[in-house]
Short mmCIF file of C-alpha atoms in Angstrom, two decimals:
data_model
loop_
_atom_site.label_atom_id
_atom_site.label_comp_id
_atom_site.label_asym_id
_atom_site.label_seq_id
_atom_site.Cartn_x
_atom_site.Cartn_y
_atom_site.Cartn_z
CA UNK K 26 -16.73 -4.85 -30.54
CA UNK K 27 -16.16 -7.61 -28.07
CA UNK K 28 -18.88 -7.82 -25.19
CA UNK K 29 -17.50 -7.11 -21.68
CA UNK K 30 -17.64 -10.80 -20.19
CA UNK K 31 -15.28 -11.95 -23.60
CA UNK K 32 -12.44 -9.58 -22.14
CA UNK K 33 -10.19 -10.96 -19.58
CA UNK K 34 -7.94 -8.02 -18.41
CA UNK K 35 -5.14 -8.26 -15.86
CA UNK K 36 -3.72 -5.40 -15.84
CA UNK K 37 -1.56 -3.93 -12.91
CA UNK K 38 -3.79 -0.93 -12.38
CA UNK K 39 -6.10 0.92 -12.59
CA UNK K 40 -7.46 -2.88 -12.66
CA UNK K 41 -10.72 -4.14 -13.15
CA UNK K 42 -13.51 -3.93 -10.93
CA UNK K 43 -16.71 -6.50 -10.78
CA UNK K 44 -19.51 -5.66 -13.49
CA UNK K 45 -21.87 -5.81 -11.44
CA UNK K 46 -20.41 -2.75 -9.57
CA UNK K 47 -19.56 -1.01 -12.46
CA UNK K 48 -23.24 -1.17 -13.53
CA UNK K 49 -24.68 -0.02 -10.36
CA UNK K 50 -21.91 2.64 -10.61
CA UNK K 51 -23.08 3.73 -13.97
CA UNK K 52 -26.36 4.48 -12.98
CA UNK K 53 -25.10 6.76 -9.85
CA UNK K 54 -23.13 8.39 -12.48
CA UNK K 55 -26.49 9.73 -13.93
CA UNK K 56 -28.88 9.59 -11.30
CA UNK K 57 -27.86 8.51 -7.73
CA UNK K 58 -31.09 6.83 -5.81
CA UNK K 59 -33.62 8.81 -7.68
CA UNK K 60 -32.03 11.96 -6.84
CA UNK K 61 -32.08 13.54 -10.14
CA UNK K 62 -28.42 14.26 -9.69
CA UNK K 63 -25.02 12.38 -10.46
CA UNK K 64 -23.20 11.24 -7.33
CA UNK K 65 -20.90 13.11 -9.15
CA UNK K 66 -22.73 16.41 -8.80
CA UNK K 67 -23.93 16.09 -5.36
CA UNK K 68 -21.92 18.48 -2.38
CA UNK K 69 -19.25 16.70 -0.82
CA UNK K 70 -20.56 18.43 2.66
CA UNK K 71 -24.32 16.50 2.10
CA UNK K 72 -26.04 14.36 4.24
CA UNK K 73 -25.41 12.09 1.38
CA UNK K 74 -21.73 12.28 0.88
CA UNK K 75 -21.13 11.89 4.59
CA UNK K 76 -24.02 8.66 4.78
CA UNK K 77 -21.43 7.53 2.40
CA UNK K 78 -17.74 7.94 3.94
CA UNK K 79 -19.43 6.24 7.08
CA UNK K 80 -20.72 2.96 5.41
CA UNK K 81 -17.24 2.99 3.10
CA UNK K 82 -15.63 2.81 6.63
CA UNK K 83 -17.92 0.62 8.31
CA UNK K 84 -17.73 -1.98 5.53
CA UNK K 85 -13.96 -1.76 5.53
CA UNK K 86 -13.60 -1.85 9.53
CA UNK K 87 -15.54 -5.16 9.25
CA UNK K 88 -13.53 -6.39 6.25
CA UNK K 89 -10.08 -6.09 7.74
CA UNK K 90 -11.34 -6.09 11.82
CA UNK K 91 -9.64 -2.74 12.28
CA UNK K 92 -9.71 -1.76 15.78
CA UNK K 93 -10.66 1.66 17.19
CA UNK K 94 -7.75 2.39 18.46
CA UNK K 95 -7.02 3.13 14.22
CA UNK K 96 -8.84 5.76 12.43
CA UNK K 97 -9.88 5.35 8.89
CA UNK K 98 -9.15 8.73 6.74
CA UNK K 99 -9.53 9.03 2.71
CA UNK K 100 -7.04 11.11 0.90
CA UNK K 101 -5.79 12.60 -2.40
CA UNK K 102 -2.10 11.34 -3.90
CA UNK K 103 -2.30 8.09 -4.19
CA UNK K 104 0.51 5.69 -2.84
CA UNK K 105 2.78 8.07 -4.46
CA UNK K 106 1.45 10.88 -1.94
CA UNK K 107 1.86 8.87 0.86
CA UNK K 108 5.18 8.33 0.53
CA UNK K 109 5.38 12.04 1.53
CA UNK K 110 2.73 12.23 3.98
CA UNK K 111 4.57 9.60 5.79
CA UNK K 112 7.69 11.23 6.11
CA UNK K 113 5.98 14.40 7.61
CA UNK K 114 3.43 13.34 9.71
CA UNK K 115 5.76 10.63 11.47
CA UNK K 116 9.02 12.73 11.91
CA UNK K 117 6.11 15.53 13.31
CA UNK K 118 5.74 12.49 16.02
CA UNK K 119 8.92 12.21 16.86
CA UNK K 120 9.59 16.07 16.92
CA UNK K 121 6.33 15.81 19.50
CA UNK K 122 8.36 12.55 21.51
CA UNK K 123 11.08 14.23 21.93
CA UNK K 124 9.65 17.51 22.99
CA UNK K 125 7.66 16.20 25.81
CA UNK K 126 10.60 14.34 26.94
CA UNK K 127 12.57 17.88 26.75
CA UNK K 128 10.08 19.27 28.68
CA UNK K 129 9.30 16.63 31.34
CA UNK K 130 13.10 16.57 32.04
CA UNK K 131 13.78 20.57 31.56
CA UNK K 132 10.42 22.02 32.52
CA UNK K 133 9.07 25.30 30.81
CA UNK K 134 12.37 26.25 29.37
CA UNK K 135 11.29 26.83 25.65
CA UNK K 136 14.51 28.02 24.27
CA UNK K 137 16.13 24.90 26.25
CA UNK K 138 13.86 22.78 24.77
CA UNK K 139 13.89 23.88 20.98
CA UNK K 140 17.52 23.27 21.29
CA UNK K 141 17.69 20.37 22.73
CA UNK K 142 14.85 18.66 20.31
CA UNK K 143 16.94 20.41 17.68
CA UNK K 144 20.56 18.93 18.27
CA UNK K 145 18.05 15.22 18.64
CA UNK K 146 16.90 15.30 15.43
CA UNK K 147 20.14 16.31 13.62
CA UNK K 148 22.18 13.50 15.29
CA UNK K 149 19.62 11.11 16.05
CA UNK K 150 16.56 11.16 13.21
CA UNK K 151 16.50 8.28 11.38
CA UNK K 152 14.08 6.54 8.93
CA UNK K 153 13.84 3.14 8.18
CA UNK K 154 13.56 1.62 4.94
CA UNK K 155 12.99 -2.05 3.63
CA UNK K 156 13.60 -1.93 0.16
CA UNK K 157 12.18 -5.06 -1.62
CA UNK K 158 11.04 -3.34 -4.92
CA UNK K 159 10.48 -0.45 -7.47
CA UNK K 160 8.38 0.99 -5.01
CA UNK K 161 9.90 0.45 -1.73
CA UNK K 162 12.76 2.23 -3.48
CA UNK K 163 10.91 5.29 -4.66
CA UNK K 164 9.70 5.07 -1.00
CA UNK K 165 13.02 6.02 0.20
CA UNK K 166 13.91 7.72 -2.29
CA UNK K 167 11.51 10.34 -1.75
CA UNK K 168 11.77 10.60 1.91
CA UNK K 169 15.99 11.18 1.35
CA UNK K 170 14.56 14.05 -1.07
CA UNK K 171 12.35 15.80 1.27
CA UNK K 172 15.51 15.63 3.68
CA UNK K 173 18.20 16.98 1.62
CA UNK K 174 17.90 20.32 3.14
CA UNK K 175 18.90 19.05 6.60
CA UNK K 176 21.72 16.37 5.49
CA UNK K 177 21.72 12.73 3.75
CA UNK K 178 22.48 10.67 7.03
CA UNK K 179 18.82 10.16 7.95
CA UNK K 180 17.02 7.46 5.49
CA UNK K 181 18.45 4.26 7.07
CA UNK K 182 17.83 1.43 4.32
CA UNK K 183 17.62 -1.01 6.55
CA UNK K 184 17.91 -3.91 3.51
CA UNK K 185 18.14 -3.42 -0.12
CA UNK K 186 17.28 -6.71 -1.85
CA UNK K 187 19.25 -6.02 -4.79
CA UNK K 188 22.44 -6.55 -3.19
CA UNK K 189 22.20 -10.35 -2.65
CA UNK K 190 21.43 -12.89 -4.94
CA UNK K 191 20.78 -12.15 -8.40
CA UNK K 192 21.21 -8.08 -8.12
CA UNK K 193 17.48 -7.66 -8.90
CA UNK K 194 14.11 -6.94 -6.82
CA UNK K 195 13.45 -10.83 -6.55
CA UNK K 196 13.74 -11.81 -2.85
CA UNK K 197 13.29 -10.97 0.29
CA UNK K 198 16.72 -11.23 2.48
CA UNK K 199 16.47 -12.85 5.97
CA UNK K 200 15.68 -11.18 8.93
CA UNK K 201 18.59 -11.38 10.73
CA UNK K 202 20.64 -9.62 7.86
CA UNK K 203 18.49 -6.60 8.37
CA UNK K 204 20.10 -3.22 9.38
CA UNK K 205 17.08 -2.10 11.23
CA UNK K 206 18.34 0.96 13.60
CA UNK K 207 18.74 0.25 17.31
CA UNK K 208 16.32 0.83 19.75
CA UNK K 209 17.49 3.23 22.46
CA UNK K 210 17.38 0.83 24.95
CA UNK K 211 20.28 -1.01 23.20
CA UNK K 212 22.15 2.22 22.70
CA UNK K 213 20.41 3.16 19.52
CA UNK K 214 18.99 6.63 17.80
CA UNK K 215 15.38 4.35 17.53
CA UNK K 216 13.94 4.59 14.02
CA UNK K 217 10.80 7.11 13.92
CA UNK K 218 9.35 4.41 11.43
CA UNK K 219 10.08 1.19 9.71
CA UNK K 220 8.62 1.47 6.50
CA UNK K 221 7.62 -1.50 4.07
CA UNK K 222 5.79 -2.12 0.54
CA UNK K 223 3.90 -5.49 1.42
CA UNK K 224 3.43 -6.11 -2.42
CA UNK K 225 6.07 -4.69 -4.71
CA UNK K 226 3.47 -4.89 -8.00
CA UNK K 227 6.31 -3.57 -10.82
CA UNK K 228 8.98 -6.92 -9.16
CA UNK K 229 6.39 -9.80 -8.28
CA UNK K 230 7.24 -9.93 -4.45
CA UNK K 231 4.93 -10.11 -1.56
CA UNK K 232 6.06 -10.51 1.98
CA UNK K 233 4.65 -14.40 2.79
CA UNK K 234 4.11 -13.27 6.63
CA UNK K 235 4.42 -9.96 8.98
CA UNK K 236 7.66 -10.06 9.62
CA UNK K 237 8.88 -11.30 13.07
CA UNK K 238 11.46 -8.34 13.96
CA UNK K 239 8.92 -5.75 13.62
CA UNK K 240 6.65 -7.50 16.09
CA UNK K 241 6.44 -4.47 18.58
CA UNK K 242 6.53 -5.66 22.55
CA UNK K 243 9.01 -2.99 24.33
CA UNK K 244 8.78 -2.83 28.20
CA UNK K 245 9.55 0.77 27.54
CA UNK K 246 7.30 2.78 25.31
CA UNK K 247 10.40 4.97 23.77
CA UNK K 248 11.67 1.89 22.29
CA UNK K 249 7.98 1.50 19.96
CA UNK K 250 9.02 1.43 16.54
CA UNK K 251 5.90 2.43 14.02
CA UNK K 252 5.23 -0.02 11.61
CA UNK K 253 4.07 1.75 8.27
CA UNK K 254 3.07 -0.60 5.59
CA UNK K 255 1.89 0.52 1.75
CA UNK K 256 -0.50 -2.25 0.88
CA UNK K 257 -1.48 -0.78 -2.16
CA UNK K 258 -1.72 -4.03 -4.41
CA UNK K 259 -2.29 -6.64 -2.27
CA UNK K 260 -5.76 -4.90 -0.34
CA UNK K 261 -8.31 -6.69 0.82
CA UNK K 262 -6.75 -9.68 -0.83
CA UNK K 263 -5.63 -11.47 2.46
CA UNK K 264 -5.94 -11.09 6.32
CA UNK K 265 -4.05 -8.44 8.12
CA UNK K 266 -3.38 -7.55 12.23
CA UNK K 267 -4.09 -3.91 11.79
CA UNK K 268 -3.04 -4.01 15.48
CA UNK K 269 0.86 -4.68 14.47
CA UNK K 270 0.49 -1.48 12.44
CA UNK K 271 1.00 2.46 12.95
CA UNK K 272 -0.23 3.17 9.76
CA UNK K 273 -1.43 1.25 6.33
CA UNK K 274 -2.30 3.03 3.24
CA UNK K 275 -2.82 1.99 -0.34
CA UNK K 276 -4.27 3.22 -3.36
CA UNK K 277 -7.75 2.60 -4.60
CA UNK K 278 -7.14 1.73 -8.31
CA UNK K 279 -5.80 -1.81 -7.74
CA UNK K 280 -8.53 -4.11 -5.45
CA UNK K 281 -10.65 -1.18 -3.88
CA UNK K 282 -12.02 0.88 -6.73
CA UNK K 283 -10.86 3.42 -8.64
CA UNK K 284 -8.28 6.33 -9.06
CA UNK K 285 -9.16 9.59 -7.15
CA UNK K 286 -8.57 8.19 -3.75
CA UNK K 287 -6.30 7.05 -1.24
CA UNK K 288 -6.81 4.92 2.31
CA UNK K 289 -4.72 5.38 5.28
CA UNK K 290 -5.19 3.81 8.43
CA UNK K 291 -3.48 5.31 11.35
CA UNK K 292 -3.56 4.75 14.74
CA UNK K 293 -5.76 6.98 16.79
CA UNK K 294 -2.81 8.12 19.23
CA UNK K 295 -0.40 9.28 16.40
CA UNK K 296 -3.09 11.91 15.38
CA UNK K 297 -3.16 13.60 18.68
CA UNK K 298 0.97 13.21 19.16
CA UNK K 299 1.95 16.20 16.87
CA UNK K 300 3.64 19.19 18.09
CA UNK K 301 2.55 22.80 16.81
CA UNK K 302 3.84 24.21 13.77
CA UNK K 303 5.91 26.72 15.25
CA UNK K 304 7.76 24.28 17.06
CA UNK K 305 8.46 21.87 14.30
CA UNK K 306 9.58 24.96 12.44
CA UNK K 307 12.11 26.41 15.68
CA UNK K 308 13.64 23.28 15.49
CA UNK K 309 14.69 23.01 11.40
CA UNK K 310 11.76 20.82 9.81
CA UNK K 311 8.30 21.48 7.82
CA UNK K 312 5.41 21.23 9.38
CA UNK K 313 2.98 18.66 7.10
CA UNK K 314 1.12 19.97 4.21
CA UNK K 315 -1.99 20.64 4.91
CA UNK K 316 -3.78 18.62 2.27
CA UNK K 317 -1.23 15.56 3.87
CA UNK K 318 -1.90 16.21 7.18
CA UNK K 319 -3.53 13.46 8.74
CA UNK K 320 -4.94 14.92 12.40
CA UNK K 321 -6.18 17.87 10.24
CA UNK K 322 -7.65 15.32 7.81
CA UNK K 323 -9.25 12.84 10.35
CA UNK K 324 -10.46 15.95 12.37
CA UNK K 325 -12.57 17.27 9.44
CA UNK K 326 -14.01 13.48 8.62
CA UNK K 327 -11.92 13.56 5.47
CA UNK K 328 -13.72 16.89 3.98
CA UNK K 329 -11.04 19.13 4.39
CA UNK K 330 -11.51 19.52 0.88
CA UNK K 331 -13.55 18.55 -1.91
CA UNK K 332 -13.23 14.78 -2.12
CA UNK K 333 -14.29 12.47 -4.62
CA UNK K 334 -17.18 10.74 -3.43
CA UNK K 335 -17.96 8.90 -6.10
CA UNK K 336 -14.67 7.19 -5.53
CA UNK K 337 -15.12 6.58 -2.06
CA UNK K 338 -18.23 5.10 -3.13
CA UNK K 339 -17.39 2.77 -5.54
CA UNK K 340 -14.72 1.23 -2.98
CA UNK K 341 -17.53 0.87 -0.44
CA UNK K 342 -19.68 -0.99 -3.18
CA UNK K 343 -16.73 -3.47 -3.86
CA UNK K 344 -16.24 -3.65 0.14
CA UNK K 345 -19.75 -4.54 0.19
CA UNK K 346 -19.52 -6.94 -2.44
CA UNK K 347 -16.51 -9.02 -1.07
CA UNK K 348 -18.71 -9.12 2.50
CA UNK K 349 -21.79 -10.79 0.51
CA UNK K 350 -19.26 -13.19 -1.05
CA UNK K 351 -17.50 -14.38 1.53
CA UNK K 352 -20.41 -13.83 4.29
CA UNK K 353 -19.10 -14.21 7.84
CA UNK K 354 -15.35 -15.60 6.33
CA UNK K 355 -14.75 -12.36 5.31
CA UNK K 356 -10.81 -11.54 3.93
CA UNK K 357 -10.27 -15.51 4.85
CA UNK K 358 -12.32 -16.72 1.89
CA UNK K 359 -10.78 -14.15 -0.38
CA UNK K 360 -7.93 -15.37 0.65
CA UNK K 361 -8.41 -18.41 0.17
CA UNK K 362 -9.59 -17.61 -3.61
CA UNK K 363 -6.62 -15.50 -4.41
CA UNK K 364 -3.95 -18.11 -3.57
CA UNK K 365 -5.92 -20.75 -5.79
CA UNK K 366 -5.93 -18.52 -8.46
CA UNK K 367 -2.04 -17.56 -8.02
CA UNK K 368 -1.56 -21.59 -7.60
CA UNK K 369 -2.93 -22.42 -10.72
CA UNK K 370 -1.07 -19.94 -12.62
CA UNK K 371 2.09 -20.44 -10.83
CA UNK K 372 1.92 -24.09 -11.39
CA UNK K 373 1.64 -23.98 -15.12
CA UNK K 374 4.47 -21.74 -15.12
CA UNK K 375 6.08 -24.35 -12.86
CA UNK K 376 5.51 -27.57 -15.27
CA UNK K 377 7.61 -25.19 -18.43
CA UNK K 378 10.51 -23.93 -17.01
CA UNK K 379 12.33 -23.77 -20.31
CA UNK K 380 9.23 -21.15 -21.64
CA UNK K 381 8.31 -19.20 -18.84
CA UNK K 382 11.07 -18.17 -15.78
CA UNK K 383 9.01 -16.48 -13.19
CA UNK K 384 10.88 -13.63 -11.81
CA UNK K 385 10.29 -13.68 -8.17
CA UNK K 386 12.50 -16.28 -5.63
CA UNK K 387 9.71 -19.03 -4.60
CA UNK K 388 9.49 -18.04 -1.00
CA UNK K 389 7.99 -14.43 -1.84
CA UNK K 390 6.22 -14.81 -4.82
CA UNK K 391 3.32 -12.04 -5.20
CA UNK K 392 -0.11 -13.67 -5.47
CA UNK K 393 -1.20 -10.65 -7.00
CA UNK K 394 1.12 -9.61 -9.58
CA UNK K 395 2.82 -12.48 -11.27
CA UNK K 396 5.78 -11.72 -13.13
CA UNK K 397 7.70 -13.78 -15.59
CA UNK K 398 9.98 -13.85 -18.97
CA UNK K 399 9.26 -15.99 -21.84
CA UNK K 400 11.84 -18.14 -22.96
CA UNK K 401 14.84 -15.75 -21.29
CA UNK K 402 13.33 -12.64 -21.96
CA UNK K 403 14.04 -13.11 -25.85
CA UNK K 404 11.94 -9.77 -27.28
CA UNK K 405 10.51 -11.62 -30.25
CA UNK K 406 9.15 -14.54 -27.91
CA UNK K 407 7.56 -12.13 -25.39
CA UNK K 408 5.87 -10.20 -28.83
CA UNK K 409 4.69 -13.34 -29.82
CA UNK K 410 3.49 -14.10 -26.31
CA UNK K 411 1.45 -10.60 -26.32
CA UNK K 412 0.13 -10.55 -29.81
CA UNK K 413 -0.93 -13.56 -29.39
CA UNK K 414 -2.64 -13.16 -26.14
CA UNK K 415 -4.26 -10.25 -26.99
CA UNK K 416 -6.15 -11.87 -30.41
CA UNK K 417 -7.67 -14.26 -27.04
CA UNK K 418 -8.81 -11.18 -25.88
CA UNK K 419 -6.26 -11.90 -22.64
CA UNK K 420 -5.44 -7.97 -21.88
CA UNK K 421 -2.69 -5.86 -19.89
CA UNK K 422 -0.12 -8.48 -19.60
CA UNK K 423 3.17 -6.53 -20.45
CA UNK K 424 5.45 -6.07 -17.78
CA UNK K 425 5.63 -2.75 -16.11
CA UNK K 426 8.17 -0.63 -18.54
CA UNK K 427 11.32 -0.47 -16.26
CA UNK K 428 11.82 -4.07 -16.30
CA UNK K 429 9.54 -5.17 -19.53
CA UNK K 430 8.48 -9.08 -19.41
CA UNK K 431 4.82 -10.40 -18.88
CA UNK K 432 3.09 -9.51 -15.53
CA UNK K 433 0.14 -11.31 -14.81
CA UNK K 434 -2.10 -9.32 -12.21
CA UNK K 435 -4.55 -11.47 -10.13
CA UNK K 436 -6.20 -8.90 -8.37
CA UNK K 437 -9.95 -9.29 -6.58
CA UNK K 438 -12.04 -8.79 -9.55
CA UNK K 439 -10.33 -11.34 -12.32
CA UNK K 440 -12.50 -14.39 -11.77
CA UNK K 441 -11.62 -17.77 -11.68
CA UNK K 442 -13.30 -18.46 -15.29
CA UNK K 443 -10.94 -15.78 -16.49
CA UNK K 444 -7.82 -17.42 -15.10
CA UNK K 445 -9.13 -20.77 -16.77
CA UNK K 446 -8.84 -18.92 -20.16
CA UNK K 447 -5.17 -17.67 -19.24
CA UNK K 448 -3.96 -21.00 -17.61
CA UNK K 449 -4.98 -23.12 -20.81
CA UNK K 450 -2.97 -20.47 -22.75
CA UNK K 451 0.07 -20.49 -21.35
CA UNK K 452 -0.27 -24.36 -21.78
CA UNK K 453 -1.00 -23.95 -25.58
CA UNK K 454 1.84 -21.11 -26.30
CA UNK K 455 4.37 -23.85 -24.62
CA UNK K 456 3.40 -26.06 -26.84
CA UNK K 457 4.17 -24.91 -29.32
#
């Protein structure tokens, strides 16, 4: 049986996590600080549990500089939940827009105002979609499928990448071929969200910068579009302006911790901007689950439920960890770690382009999840790649199963001694 530190695993998630948490993790699991009890035992209403969910939040506040005008809440569903949650907690904010602006303009007129917030949303809803990957696609997908009841007009994808170039998930078009709704200023419906997967993980794309058109300025506050972003795989791997954001979520099980939990950060003002559940019902719509409902989440502290604490605790222990690491650098020197390791793997991939084609167009390449095909995608040659990878003890490499190929994840935890080992391989297997 091969000892822990002769294992170097990279697969796409759940991923690995540092040893040294995972030992301190293992002991919580059977006795948390001299308690006598398991974190896992322990009542998610403690002093203990809630000591916990605030220094989880504190460390990641102070990881990614999140402001307070954003609230931090921890939720069930993954990224995969969230792709729900979105669509009813931000058309419940536009519902709420739109009704105040019914009733500033026709006073207490309820029935006048149900109508007129009702005829809005079935000629001027609209949700917009950047689909750049697998997931950005199941994104949309899911939000058209919660909408099917009221028509198919109102999932706007704004830019499917498939349709230019090569027909696959492996770029990111330019900006200025978006078809981003208009803002009402210019005679537009105005999108109740722009939505965007910052890492696709399955396709090997990552979005190099924020992009520019969703840069949020307007002189008049009805033309704010919310930014939502699923961050899911790329986490705590780089620097981000929470400030540019509505709302960021991802889930745990890639570079935070483990399965069993989901972040969301969502800005403070959004929770407060929902209108009540009668209302969303008068005018055609559901009202948000309430397990997915963030005000009713952040208002009970994330404990509107049982939640797994142990979870939350683990990510706060890896939060901690990247904060002793980096010191006062912070996300910049992990960062700074995770594009060296992506440019060393890239670059052997680089010097054998009749082995290895990397999937991804250069100018979006994912530093996190790598993906490639071995000498065309020829099935024996990628067997050969694996089998022989996995006798170096070199784990989780195959591509995700929709698209197959070798996927290389580079997440947090995979240390640069491990990418040594997986760099001089791919030099060895092209030698051959």
């Amino acid at each position: 049986m091969p000892d822990r530190s002769a294992v170097a695993y990279f697969g796409a998630g759940p991923a690995p996590l540092p040893t040294p948490v995972l030992e301190k993790g293992a002991e919580a699991f059977v006795n948390f600080e001299n308690t006598g009890l398991s974190l896992v035992e322990i009542s998610h209403r403690s002093q203990t549990a809630n000591n916990i969910l605030a220094d989880t939040k504190a460390a990641l506040t102070e990881l990614l500089e999140i402001p307070n005008s954003h609230e931090i809440l921890f939720m069930h569903g993954g990224g995969s939940g969230e792709f729900s949650a979105v669509v009813f907690n931000m058309i419940s904010v536009w519902v709420e827009k739109r009704r105040r602006e019914a009733q500033k303009d026709l006073g207490g007129d309820e029935n006048k105002i149900i109508d007129r917030v009702r005829q809005e949303l079935k000629h001027e809803l609209s949700l917009d979609y950047l689909v750049t990957g697998s997931w950005s696609l199941k994104a949309s997908q899911e939000a058209a499928n919660l909408l099917a009841p009221l028509g198919n007009n109102f999932v706007n994808v704004a830019v499917d990448s498939r349709q230019t170039g090569s027909g696959k998930f492996d770029n990111i078009p330019p900006e200025d071929t978006w078809k981003l709704t208009p803002s009402r200023s210019k005679g537009g419906k105005a999108a109740a969200f722009v939505y965007y997967c910052d890492n696709e993980t399955v396709d090997g794309v990552e979005f190099p910068l924020f992009p520019n058109c969703l840069k949020n300025s307007p002189q008049d506050p009805a033309d704010e579009i919310p930014v939502v972003a699923d961050m899911s795989s790329n986490f705590l791997s780089r620097r981000v302006d929470v400030s540019k954001h509505a709302v960021i979520f991802g889930g745990a099980q890639k570079n935070i911790g483990i399965t069993d939990v989901t972040l969301v950060i969502v800005r403070k003002d959004l929770l407060s901007t929902h209108p009540p559940p009668s209302f969303l019902h008068a005018v055609g719509v559901w009202s948000p689950p309430t397990i997915l409902n963030w005000p009713i989440v952040a208002k009970n502290n994330s404990l509107y439920n049982t939640m797994p604490i142990f979870s939350i605790w683990i990510a706060g222990e890896v939060m901690r960890s990247l904060l002793e690491a980096h010191k006062t650098r912070q996300l910049a020197g992990q960062e700074e770690l995770a594009n060296s390791k992506a440019e060393q793997i890239y670059n052997v991939l680089d010097r054998h382009p009749d082995v290895y084609q990397i999937v991804a167009n250069r100018s979006v390449r994912s530093r996190m999840n790598i993906c490639f095909r071995v000498r065309g995608g020829d099935a024996a040659q990628e067997k050969d790649f694996l089998e022989n990878a996995e006798a170096q003890l070199l784990q989780g490499l195959k591509g995700h199963r929709s698209v197959g190929g070798i996927r290389i994840s580079n997440y947090n935890a995979v240390d640069l001694s491990k990418i040594k080992r997986l760099t001089a391989f791919l030099e060895d297997f092209a030698s051959r």
